[in-house]
Tab-separated table of C-alpha atoms in Angstrom:
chain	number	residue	atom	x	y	z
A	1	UNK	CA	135.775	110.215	92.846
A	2	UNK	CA	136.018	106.680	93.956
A	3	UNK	CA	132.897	104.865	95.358
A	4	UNK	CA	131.732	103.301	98.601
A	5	UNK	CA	133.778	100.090	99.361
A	6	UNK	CA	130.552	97.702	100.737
A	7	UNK	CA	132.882	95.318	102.339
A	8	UNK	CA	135.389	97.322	103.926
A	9	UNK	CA	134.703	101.633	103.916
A	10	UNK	CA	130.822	100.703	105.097
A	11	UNK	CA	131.198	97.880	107.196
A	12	UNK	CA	132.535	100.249	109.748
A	13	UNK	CA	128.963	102.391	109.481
A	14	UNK	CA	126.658	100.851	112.254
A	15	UNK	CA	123.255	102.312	111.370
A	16	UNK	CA	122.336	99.558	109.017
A	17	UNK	CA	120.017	101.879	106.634
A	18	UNK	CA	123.095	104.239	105.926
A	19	UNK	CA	125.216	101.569	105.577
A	20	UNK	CA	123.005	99.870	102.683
A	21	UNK	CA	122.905	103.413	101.908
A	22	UNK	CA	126.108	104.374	101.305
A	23	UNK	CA	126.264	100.419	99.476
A	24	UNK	CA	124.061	101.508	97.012
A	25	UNK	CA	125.586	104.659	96.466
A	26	UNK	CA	128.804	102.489	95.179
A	27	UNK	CA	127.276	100.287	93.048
A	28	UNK	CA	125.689	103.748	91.458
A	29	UNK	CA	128.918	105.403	91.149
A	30	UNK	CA	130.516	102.111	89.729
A	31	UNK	CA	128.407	101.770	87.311
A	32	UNK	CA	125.940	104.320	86.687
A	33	UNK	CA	122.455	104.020	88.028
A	34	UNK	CA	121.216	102.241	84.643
A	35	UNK	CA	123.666	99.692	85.364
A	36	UNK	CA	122.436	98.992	88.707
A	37	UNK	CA	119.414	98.875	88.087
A	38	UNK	CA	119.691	96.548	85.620
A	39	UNK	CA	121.082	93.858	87.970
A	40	UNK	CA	117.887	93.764	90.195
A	41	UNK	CA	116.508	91.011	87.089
A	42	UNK	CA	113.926	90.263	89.754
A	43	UNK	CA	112.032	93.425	89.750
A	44	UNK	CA	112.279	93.653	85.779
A	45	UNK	CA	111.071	91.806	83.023
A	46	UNK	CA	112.860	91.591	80.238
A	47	UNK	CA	112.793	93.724	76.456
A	48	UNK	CA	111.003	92.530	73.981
A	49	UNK	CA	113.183	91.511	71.132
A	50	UNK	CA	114.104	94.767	68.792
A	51	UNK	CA	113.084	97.321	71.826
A	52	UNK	CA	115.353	100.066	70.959
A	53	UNK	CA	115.411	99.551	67.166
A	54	UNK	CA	113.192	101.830	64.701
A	55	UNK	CA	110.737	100.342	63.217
A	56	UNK	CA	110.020	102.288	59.743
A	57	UNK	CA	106.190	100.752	59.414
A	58	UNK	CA	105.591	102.244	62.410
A	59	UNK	CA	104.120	105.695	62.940
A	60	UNK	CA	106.900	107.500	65.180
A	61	UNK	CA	103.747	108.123	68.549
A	62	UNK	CA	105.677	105.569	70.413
A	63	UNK	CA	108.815	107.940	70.666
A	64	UNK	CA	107.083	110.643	72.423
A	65	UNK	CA	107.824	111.535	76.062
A	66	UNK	CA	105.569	108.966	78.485
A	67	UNK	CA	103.466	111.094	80.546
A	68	UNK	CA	101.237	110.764	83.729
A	69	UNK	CA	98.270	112.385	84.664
A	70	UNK	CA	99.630	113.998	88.127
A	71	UNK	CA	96.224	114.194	90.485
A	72	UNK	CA	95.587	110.844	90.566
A	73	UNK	CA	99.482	109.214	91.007
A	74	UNK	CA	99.288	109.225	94.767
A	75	UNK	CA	96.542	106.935	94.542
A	76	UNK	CA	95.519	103.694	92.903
A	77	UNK	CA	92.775	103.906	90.272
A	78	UNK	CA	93.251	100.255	89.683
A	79	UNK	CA	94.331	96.883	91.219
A	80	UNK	CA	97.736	96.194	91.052
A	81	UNK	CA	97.143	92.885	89.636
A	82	UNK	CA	94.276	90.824	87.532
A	83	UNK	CA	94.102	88.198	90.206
A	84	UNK	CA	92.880	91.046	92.750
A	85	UNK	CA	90.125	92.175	90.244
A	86	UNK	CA	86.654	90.982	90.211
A	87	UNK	CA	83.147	92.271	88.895
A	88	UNK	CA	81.959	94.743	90.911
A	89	UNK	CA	84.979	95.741	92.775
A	90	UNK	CA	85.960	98.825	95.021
A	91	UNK	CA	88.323	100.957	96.423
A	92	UNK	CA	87.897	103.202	98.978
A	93	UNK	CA	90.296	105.921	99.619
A	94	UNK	CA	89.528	108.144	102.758
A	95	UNK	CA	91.725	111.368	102.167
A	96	UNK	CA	92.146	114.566	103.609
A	97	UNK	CA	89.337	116.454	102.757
A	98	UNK	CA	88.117	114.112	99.850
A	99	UNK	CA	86.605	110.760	99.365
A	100	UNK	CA	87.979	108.485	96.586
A	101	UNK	CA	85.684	105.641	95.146
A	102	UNK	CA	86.832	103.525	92.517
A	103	UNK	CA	84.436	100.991	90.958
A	104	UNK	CA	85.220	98.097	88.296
A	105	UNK	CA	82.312	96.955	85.887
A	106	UNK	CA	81.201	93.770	84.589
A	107	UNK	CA	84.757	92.788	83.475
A	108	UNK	CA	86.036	93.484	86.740
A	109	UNK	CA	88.499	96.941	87.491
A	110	UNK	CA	91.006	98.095	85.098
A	111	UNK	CA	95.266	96.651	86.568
A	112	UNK	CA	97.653	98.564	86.799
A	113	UNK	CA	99.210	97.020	84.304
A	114	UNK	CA	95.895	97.796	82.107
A	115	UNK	CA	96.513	101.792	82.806
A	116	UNK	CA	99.709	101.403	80.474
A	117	UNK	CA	97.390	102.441	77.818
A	118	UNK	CA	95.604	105.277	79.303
A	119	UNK	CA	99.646	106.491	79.834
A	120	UNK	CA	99.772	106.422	76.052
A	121	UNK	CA	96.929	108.177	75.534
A	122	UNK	CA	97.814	111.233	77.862
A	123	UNK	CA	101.217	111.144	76.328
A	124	UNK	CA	99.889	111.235	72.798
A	125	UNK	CA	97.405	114.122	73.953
A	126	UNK	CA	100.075	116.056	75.506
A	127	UNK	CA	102.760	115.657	72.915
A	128	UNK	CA	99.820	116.897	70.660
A	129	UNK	CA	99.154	120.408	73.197
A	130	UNK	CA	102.686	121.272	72.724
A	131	UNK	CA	102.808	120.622	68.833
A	132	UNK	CA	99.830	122.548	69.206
A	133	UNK	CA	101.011	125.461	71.199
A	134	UNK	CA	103.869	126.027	68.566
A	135	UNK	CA	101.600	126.174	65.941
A	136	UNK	CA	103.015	122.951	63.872
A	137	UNK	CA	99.042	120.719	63.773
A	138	UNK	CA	95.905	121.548	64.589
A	139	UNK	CA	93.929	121.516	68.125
A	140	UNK	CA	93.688	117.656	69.758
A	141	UNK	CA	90.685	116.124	69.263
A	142	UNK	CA	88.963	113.966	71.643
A	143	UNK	CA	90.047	110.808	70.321
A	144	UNK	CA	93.049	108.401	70.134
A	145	UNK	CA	93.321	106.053	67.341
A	146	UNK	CA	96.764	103.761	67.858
A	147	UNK	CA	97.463	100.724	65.565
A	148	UNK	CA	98.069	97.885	68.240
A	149	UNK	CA	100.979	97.515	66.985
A	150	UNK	CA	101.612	101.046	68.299
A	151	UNK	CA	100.678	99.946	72.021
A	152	UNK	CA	102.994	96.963	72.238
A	153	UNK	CA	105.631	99.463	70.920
A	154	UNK	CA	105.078	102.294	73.605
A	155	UNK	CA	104.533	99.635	76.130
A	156	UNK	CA	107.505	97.367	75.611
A	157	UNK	CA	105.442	94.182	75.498
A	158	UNK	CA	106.280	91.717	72.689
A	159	UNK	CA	103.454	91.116	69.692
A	160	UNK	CA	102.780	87.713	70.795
A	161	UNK	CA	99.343	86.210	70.055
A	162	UNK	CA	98.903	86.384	74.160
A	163	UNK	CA	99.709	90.154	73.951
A	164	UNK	CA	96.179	91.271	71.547
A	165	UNK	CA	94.208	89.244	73.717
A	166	UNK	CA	95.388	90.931	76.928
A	167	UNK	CA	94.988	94.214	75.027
A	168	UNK	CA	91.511	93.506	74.422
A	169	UNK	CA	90.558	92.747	78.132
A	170	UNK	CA	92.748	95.532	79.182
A	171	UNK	CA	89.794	97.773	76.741
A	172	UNK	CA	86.976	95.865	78.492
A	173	UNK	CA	88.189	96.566	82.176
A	174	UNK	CA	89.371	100.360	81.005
A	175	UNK	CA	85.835	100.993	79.842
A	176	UNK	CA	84.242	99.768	83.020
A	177	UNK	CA	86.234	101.272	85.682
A	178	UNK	CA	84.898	104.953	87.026
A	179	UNK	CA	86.099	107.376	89.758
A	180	UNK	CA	84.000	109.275	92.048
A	181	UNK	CA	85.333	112.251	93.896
A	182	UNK	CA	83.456	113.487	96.538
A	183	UNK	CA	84.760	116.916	98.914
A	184	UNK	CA	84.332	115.832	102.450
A	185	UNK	CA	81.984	118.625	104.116
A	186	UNK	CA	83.632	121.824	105.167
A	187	UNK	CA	86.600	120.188	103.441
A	188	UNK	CA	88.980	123.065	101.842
A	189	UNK	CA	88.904	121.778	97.759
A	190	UNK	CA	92.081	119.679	96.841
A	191	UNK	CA	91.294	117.762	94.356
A	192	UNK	CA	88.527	117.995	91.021
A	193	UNK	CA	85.355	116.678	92.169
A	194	UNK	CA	82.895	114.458	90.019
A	195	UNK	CA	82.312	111.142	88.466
A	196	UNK	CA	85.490	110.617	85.847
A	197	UNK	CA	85.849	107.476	83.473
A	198	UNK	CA	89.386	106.317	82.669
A	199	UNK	CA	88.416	106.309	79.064
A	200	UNK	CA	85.032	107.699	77.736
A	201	UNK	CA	84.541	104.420	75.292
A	202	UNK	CA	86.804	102.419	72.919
A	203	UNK	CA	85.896	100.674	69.447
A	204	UNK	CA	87.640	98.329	67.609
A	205	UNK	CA	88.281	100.064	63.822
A	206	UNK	CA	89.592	97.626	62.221
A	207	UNK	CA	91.337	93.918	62.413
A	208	UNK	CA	94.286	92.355	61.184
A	209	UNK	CA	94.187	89.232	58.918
A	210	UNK	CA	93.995	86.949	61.621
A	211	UNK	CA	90.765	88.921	62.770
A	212	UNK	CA	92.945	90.562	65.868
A	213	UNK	CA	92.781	94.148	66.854
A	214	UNK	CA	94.540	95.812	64.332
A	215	UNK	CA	93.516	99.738	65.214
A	216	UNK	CA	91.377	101.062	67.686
A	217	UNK	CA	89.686	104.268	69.042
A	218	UNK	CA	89.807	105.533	72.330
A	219	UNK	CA	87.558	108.494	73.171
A	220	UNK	CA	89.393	110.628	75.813
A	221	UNK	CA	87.605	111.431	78.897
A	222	UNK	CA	86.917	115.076	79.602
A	223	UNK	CA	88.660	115.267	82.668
A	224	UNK	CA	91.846	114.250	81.712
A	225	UNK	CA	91.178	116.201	78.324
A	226	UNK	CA	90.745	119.461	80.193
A	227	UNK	CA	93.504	118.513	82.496
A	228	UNK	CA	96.171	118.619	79.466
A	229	UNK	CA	94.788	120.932	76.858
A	230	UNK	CA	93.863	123.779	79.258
A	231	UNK	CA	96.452	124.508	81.602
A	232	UNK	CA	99.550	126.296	80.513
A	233	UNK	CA	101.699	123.771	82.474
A	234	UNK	CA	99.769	120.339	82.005
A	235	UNK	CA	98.790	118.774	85.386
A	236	UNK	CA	101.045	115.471	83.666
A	237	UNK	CA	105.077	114.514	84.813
A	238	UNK	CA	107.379	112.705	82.687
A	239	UNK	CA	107.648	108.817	83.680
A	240	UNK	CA	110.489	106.854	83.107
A	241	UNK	CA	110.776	104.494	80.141
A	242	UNK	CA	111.929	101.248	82.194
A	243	UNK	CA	108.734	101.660	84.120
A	244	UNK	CA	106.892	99.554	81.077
A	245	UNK	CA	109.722	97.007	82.463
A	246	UNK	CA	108.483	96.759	86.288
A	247	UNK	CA	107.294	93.841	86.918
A	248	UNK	CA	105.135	94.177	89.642
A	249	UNK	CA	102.104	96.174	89.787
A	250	UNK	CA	103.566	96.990	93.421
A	251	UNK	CA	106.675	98.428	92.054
A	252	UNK	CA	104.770	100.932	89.802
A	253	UNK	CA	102.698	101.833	92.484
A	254	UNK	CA	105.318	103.219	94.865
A	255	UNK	CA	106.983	104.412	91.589
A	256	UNK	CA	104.074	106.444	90.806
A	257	UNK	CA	103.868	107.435	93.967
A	258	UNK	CA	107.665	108.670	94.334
A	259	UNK	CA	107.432	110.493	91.050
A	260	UNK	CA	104.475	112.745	92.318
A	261	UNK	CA	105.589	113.029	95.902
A	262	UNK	CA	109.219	113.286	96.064
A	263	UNK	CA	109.528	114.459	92.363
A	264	UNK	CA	113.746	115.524	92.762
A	265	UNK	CA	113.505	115.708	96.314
A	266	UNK	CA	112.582	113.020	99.150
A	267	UNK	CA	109.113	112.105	100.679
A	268	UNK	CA	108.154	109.441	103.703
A	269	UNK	CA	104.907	107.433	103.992
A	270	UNK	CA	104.232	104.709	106.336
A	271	UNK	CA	103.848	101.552	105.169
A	272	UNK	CA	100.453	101.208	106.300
A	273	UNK	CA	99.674	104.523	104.423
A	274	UNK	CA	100.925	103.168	101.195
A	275	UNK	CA	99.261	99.722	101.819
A	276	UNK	CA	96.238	101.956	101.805
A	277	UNK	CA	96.777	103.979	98.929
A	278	UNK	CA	97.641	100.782	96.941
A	279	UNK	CA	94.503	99.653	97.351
A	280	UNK	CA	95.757	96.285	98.058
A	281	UNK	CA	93.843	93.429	98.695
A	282	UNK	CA	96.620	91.724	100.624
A	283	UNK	CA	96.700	91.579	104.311
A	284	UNK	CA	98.853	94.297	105.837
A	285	UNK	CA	101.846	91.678	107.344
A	286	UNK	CA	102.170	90.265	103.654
A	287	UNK	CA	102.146	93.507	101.604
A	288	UNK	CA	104.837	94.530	104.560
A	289	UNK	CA	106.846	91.432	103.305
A	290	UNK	CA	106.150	92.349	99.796
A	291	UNK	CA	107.284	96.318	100.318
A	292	UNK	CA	110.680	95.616	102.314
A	293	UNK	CA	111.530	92.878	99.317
A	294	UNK	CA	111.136	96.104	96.652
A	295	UNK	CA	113.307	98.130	99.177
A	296	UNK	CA	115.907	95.542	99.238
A	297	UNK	CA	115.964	95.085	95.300
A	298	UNK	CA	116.088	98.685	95.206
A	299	UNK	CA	115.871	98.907	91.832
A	300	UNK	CA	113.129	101.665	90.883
A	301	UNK	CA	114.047	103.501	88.127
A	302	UNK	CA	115.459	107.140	89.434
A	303	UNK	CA	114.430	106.236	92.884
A	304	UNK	CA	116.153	104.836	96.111
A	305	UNK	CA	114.018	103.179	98.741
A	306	UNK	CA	115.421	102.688	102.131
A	307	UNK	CA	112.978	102.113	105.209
A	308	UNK	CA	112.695	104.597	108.344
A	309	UNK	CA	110.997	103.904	111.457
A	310	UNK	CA	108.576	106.093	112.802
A	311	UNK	CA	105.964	106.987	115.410
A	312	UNK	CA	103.036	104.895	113.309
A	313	UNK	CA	105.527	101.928	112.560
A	314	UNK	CA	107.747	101.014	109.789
A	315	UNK	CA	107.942	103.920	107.083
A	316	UNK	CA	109.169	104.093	103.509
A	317	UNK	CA	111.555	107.085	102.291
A	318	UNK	CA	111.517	107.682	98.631
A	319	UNK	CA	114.661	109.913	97.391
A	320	UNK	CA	115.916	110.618	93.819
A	321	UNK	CA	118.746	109.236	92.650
A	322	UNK	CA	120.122	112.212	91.493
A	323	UNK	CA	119.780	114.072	94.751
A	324	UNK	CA	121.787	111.436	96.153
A	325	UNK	CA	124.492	112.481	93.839
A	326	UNK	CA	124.461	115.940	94.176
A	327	UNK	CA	122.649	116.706	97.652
C-alpha cells in the first residue's frame, strides 16, 4: 500500500486539517508510527544512556506494564510544571456533578512530572493483583519499597547527582498534595467522593554511600489501593513507555487525557475545556499557542491531534493511531 504523497497526492486536498491529515498518515505508513514520532525531537527528551539494556543488579519491577489510575486521568492532580507550583496552591475543577479541589502543602503541589512515581507505584501494585490472582505471591501489601535506582529505571531519567535530589522534592510535594471530592447536590454519583492523598507517607530506608536516597517506602493510599486490589478489572489503563520521554508536562496532560477519553477510538474537547482541566496557570491565548504547537509536532505517542472548530471556539480531536490505520 503506498502512502500519502505530502507534496503532490495532498496538495490537491483543500480542507487544510485533512490535508495535514492525510500528511501524517504518510509519514506513518513510511515509516511506522515509532519512526515518526521519533522525528518530533522537540516534544521528546532524549534516553538516558543504556535505556533498553538489562541491568542484572537491578530487581526486574521496572519491566512491568506502566499503569494509570483511570478516574483521575481526565483531570490534573498536579501542575504541569515546578515553576507553576507554590505553597499553598489550588486547583479547582467544576465538573458535572462533582467538585474537584486539589491542594499543595508546604513544599508546594506535586508536577506532573512528580506523579511519574505514583505511576510506578500503581504499576507495581497492579502487576502484584494479577501475580496475585494466579496464585504465584502473596496478597499486596500497603507499601512500596523501590531502590532509587529502580525509579530512574522505570522512569527513564538518567542517575545523575541532579536526578536524587529531584526525587527527593518530588517525595516532599507527593506527600503534601491532597484531593477533595465533593458530589454537587442532587448530583447523580460519578466519581468516589472523599479526601484522597496521592501517597499516604514516604520514608527514606536507607542511603547510599554518598548519603543519597538509596531505598525508600511509599505507603499506598487507600483509595488507589482499593481501586486496584478490589475490582476484577482494575480501574488502571496501560500507558505508553515513551510517555517517561514527553517533555512537557502539557504533552502528558492531553496524553493522559486521550488515553482515558478516546482510549482506541476518537474524543473532542475544546481548548478552553482542556485549558481548564490542565489546571494551567497560563493565560488562555498562551496555553492556545502552546496547544496548537503540540498539534503541529504531533508527536504523542499512539495519538494524532488535529484541531476542529466548533460552536465554543477552537477544539482539539484526539484519535488513535491505530484507528487511523484500520478505521
Amino acid at each position: 500500500m503506498s502512502a500519502p504523497k505530502k507534496t503532490s497526492d495532498t496538495a490537491s486536498v483543500r480542507d487544510a486539517s485533512l490535508r495535514k491529515r492525510l500528511g501524517s498518515l504518510g509519514d506513518i505508513l513510511d515509516n511506522g508510527p515509532g519512526d515518526a514520532v521519533a522525528k518530533a525531537t522537540g516534544v521528546f527528551r532524549k534516553p538516558p544512556a543504556n535505556d533498553n539494556q538489562p541491568d542484572f543488579f537491578v530487581p526486574t519491577i521496572q519491566d512491568v506494564p506502566i499503569k494509570d489510575g483511570l478516574d483521575l486521568m481526565d483531570i490534573a492532580v498536579f501542575r504541569l510544571a515546578k515553576s507553576q507550583t507554590r505553597k499553598g496552591d489550588i486547583i479547582r475543577h467544576e465538573l458535572p456533578g462533582v467538585t474537584i479541589t486539589v491542594a499543595g502543602g508546604a513544599h508546594g503541589m506535586a508536577t506532573i512530572m512528580d506523579y511519574d512515581i505514583v505511576l510506578m507505584m500503581v504499576s507495581h501494585l497492579a502487576e502484584q493483583t494479577r501475580l496475585y490472582r494466579q496464585g504465584r505471591v502473596p496478597k499486596p501489601v500497603k507499601f512500596f519499597r523501590p531502590s532509587s535506582v529502580e525509579i530512574f529505571k522505570f522512569c527513564r531519567v538518567s542517575r545523575g547527582g541532579c536526578s536524587y535530589d529531584m526525587l527527593a522534592e518530588a517525595l516532599r510535594r507527593l506527600q503534601g498534595t491532597f484531593i477533595e471530592i465533593a458530589q454537587n447536590t442532587g448530583a447523580k454519583k460519578s466519581r468516589r467522593t472523599g479526601y484522597f492523598p496521592l501517597i499516604a507517607g514516604a520514608d527514606v530506608i536507607s542511603k547510599t554511600d554518598t548519603g543519597r536516597i538509596g531505598t525508600v517506602e511509599i505507603i499506598i493510599p487507600d483509595w488507589m489501593y482499593d481501586a486496584v486490589t478490589m475490582h476484577t478489572n482494575p480501574e488502571v489503563l496501560t500507558v505508553d513507555p515513551d510517555y517517561f520521554l514527553l517533555k512537557k508536562g502539557l504533552a502528558r496532560f492531553v496524553y493522559r487525557l486521550a488515553r482515558k477519553a478516546a482510549g482506541k477510538n476518537e474524543a473532542i474537547y475544546s481548548f478552553a475545556s482542556v485549558h481548564t482541566r490542565s489546571g494551567s496557570t497560563r493565560p488562555l491565548n498562551k496555553f492556545t499557542h502552546d496547544l496548537r504547537a503540540l498539534i503541529a509536532d504531533n508527536a504523542l505517542p499512539g495519538y494524532e491531534l488535529y484541531e476542529v472548530s466548533g460552536i465554543e471556539g477552537p477544539q482539539l480531536c484526539m484519535r488513535c493511531r491505530s484507528q487511523i490505520l484500520t478505521g
